[in-house]
Amino acid sequence: MKNLHRMLKPLRIEGGKGFKLADHDPGDTLGLDFDKKEAKSILEQGVERLSELQAMLYAQDRWAVLAVFQAMDAAGKDSSIKHVMSGVNPQGVQVTSFKAPSAEELDHDYLWRCTRHLPERGRIGIFNRSYYEEVLVARVHRQVLANQKLPPSLVGKSIWKERYEDIAAFERYLSRNGIVILKFFLNVSKDQQKKRFLDRLDEPDKNWKFSLSDVKERQYWDDYQSAYEDAIKATAAPHAPWYVIPADHKWFSRLAIAAAMVDTLDRLKLHYPSVAPEDRPDLIQARQQLLEE
């Protein structure tokens, strides 16, 4: 897993200058060629280390971690979250999936519904989709923006630029308050998405995953690619990096996400709280009382 951390550098985007989504191959595995058994074993090591770090994060109660997952349909967000977080104590993790906004949510600013689910100190928060939908789907489908009932004077030509600025400022604010942010874009190819859609149609156990809207959204593939590129370019920062994860091979995307999570928590230099010297006599006394029972 340590070697994977070093290899993650080309996937980590800390600044938007020169970023082009087309430069990132969805089928890339960074030269790794593991079989399923090897990949599973390495992932288990990563999950075990992540569990250890999460326990210290929870005990220390200083930092919070927010992991944002964005992707086209069938890129593997749900399965990645399931596998990478499989060994972490549920008490220390909260997963929130954001669907179409409710009537109540539409009566608030677009960050409101996500702000309500930010992780508290000591916890890892997972956003399955997020406030980035407001510069992705809302940009591709202008009716989504219209449904937000903004005053017409506020919906100008610069609205996406303004939202990028707001999101970047929001993430800076979070980072200054001890919330560590890492953002994953699972970069799946159009051909691989088609294959996974066909699998959902052909395998009865996967039929429930399929929606006709998934196929309709494929018509906007190029629009979404442009929207993702612009969003990443405008909001990538050292304190809130994007990881553009090649997602055509699920075994690799899961390893890369686990490595990024472990690397992020490792950098926090986490440790279990130590007992102050003046409190140690109380511990000794308590131990003696228990032994004398």
mmCIF file of C-alpha atoms in Angstrom, residues 156-278:
data_model
loop_
_atom_site.group_PDB
_atom_site.id
_atom_site.type_symbol
_atom_site.label_atom_id
_atom_site.label_comp_id
_atom_site.label_asym_id
_atom_site.label_seq_id
_atom_site.Cartn_x
_atom_site.Cartn_y
_atom_site.Cartn_z
ATOM 1 C CA GLY A 156 -26.418 35.659 -15.167
ATOM 2 C CA LYS A 157 -23.688 34.538 -17.537
ATOM 3 C CA SER A 158 -21.220 34.285 -14.655
ATOM 4 C CA ILE A 159 -23.292 31.988 -12.450
ATOM 5 C CA TRP A 160 -21.013 28.949 -12.867
ATOM 6 C CA LYS A 161 -17.887 30.973 -12.215
ATOM 7 C CA GLU A 162 -19.572 32.425 -9.136
ATOM 8 C CA ARG A 163 -20.527 28.966 -7.901
ATOM 9 C CA TYR A 164 -16.995 27.680 -8.372
ATOM 10 C CA GLU A 165 -15.790 30.616 -6.277
ATOM 11 C CA ASP A 166 -18.396 29.896 -3.589
ATOM 12 C CA ILE A 167 -17.534 26.194 -3.453
ATOM 13 C CA ALA A 168 -13.804 26.928 -3.276
ATOM 14 C CA ALA A 169 -14.402 29.421 -0.441
ATOM 15 C CA PHE A 170 -16.640 26.922 1.362
ATOM 16 C CA GLU A 171 -13.962 24.231 1.192
ATOM 17 C CA ARG A 172 -11.324 26.664 2.393
ATOM 18 C CA TYR A 173 -13.573 27.509 5.342
ATOM 19 C CA LEU A 174 -14.059 23.820 6.173
ATOM 20 C CA SER A 175 -10.335 23.109 5.998
ATOM 21 C CA ARG A 176 -9.636 26.014 8.348
ATOM 22 C CA ASN A 177 -12.014 24.435 10.828
ATOM 23 C CA GLY A 178 -10.340 21.044 10.912
ATOM 24 C CA ILE A 179 -12.338 19.257 8.222
ATOM 25 C CA VAL A 180 -9.930 17.514 5.870
ATOM 26 C CA ILE A 181 -11.328 17.298 2.351
ATOM 27 C CA LEU A 182 -10.534 14.861 -0.423
ATOM 28 C CA LYS A 183 -12.612 14.587 -3.584
ATOM 29 C CA PHE A 184 -12.849 11.602 -5.899
ATOM 30 C CA PHE A 185 -13.953 11.713 -9.512
ATOM 31 C CA LEU A 186 -14.361 8.134 -10.708
ATOM 32 C CA ASN A 187 -13.405 8.492 -14.348
ATOM 33 C CA VAL A 188 -15.202 5.786 -16.332
ATOM 34 C CA SER A 189 -15.124 5.544 -20.122
ATOM 35 C CA LYS A 190 -18.273 5.713 -22.212
ATOM 36 C CA ASP A 191 -17.641 2.201 -23.572
ATOM 37 C CA GLN A 192 -17.231 0.747 -20.089
ATOM 38 C CA GLN A 193 -20.374 2.487 -18.894
ATOM 39 C CA LYS A 194 -22.269 0.909 -21.797
ATOM 40 C CA LYS A 195 -20.928 -2.535 -20.857
ATOM 41 C CA ARG A 196 -22.017 -2.109 -17.235
ATOM 42 C CA PHE A 197 -25.472 -0.919 -18.292
ATOM 43 C CA LEU A 198 -25.842 -4.024 -20.485
ATOM 44 C CA ASP A 199 -24.752 -6.203 -17.548
ATOM 45 C CA ARG A 200 -27.498 -4.636 -15.451
ATOM 46 C CA LEU A 201 -30.039 -5.450 -18.142
ATOM 47 C CA ASP A 202 -28.797 -8.973 -18.875
ATOM 48 C CA GLU A 203 -28.320 -10.188 -15.277
ATOM 49 C CA PRO A 204 -31.625 -10.479 -13.349
ATOM 50 C CA ASP A 205 -29.916 -9.812 -10.009
ATOM 51 C CA LYS A 206 -28.725 -6.456 -11.347
ATOM 52 C CA ASN A 207 -31.956 -5.316 -13.017
ATOM 53 C CA TRP A 208 -32.863 -3.195 -9.991
ATOM 54 C CA LYS A 209 -29.775 -1.039 -10.563
ATOM 55 C CA PHE A 210 -30.938 0.060 -14.014
ATOM 56 C CA SER A 211 -33.003 3.128 -14.784
ATOM 57 C CA LEU A 212 -34.128 4.406 -18.183
ATOM 58 C CA SER A 213 -32.846 7.823 -17.163
ATOM 59 C CA ASP A 214 -29.328 6.348 -17.155
ATOM 60 C CA VAL A 215 -29.476 5.826 -20.912
ATOM 61 C CA LYS A 216 -31.002 9.261 -21.474
ATOM 62 C CA GLU A 217 -28.141 10.896 -19.590
ATOM 63 C CA ARG A 218 -25.629 9.255 -21.981
ATOM 64 C CA GLN A 219 -26.875 11.683 -24.619
ATOM 65 C CA TYR A 220 -25.217 14.446 -22.577
ATOM 66 C CA TRP A 221 -21.891 12.651 -22.142
ATOM 67 C CA ASP A 222 -19.753 15.377 -23.709
ATOM 68 C CA ASP A 223 -21.576 18.091 -21.769
ATOM 69 C CA TYR A 224 -20.895 16.276 -18.498
ATOM 70 C CA GLN A 225 -17.236 15.750 -19.368
ATOM 71 C CA SER A 226 -16.850 19.488 -19.966
ATOM 72 C CA ALA A 227 -18.690 20.281 -16.721
ATOM 73 C CA TYR A 228 -16.486 17.913 -14.710
ATOM 74 C CA GLU A 229 -13.310 19.293 -16.255
ATOM 75 C CA ASP A 230 -14.294 22.874 -15.460
ATOM 76 C CA ALA A 231 -15.362 22.005 -11.902
ATOM 77 C CA ILE A 232 -12.129 20.171 -11.138
ATOM 78 C CA LYS A 233 -10.048 22.904 -12.747
ATOM 79 C CA ALA A 234 -11.783 25.619 -10.714
ATOM 80 C CA THR A 235 -11.842 23.936 -7.293
ATOM 81 C CA ALA A 236 -8.709 21.790 -7.025
ATOM 82 C CA ALA A 237 -6.479 23.048 -4.221
ATOM 83 C CA PRO A 238 -3.789 21.635 -1.908
ATOM 84 C CA HIS A 239 -6.254 21.701 1.010
ATOM 85 C CA ALA A 240 -9.068 20.193 -1.111
ATOM 86 C CA PRO A 241 -7.478 18.051 -3.819
ATOM 87 C CA TRP A 242 -9.288 16.089 -6.488
ATOM 88 C CA TYR A 243 -8.305 12.517 -7.244
ATOM 89 C CA VAL A 244 -9.158 11.599 -10.827
ATOM 90 C CA ILE A 245 -9.503 7.847 -10.367
ATOM 91 C CA PRO A 246 -9.392 5.601 -13.456
ATOM 92 C CA ALA A 247 -12.588 3.582 -13.027
ATOM 93 C CA ASP A 248 -12.712 1.103 -15.915
ATOM 94 C CA HIS A 249 -11.077 -1.513 -13.651
ATOM 95 C CA LYS A 250 -12.894 -1.683 -10.333
ATOM 96 C CA TRP A 251 -10.066 -3.493 -8.566
ATOM 97 C CA PHE A 252 -7.759 -0.573 -9.338
ATOM 98 C CA SER A 253 -10.165 2.212 -8.459
ATOM 99 C CA ARG A 254 -10.825 0.620 -5.063
ATOM 100 C CA LEU A 255 -7.098 0.275 -4.353
ATOM 101 C CA ALA A 256 -6.445 3.875 -5.396
ATOM 102 C CA ILE A 257 -9.263 5.251 -3.225
ATOM 103 C CA ALA A 258 -8.142 3.214 -0.214
ATOM 104 C CA ALA A 259 -4.555 4.380 -0.710
ATOM 105 C CA ALA A 260 -5.650 8.019 -0.918
ATOM 106 C CA MET A 261 -7.759 7.683 2.235
ATOM 107 C CA VAL A 262 -4.929 6.047 4.183
ATOM 108 C CA ASP A 263 -2.404 8.579 2.905
ATOM 109 C CA THR A 264 -4.656 11.478 3.940
ATOM 110 C CA LEU A 265 -5.157 10.171 7.481
ATOM 111 C CA ASP A 266 -1.470 9.258 7.818
ATOM 112 C CA ARG A 267 -0.559 12.880 7.135
ATOM 113 C CA LEU A 268 -2.569 13.993 10.165
ATOM 114 C CA LYS A 269 -0.090 12.276 12.512
ATOM 115 C CA LEU A 270 -2.943 10.789 14.517
ATOM 116 C CA HIS A 271 -2.435 9.201 17.923
ATOM 117 C CA TYR A 272 -4.490 8.072 20.866
ATOM 118 C CA PRO A 273 -4.928 10.722 23.600
ATOM 119 C CA SER A 274 -2.371 10.408 26.395
ATOM 120 C CA VAL A 275 -3.213 10.569 30.078
ATOM 121 C CA ALA A 276 -1.909 13.628 31.899
ATOM 122 C CA PRO A 277 0.715 12.838 34.598
ATOM 123 C CA GLU A 278 -1.501 14.267 37.334
#
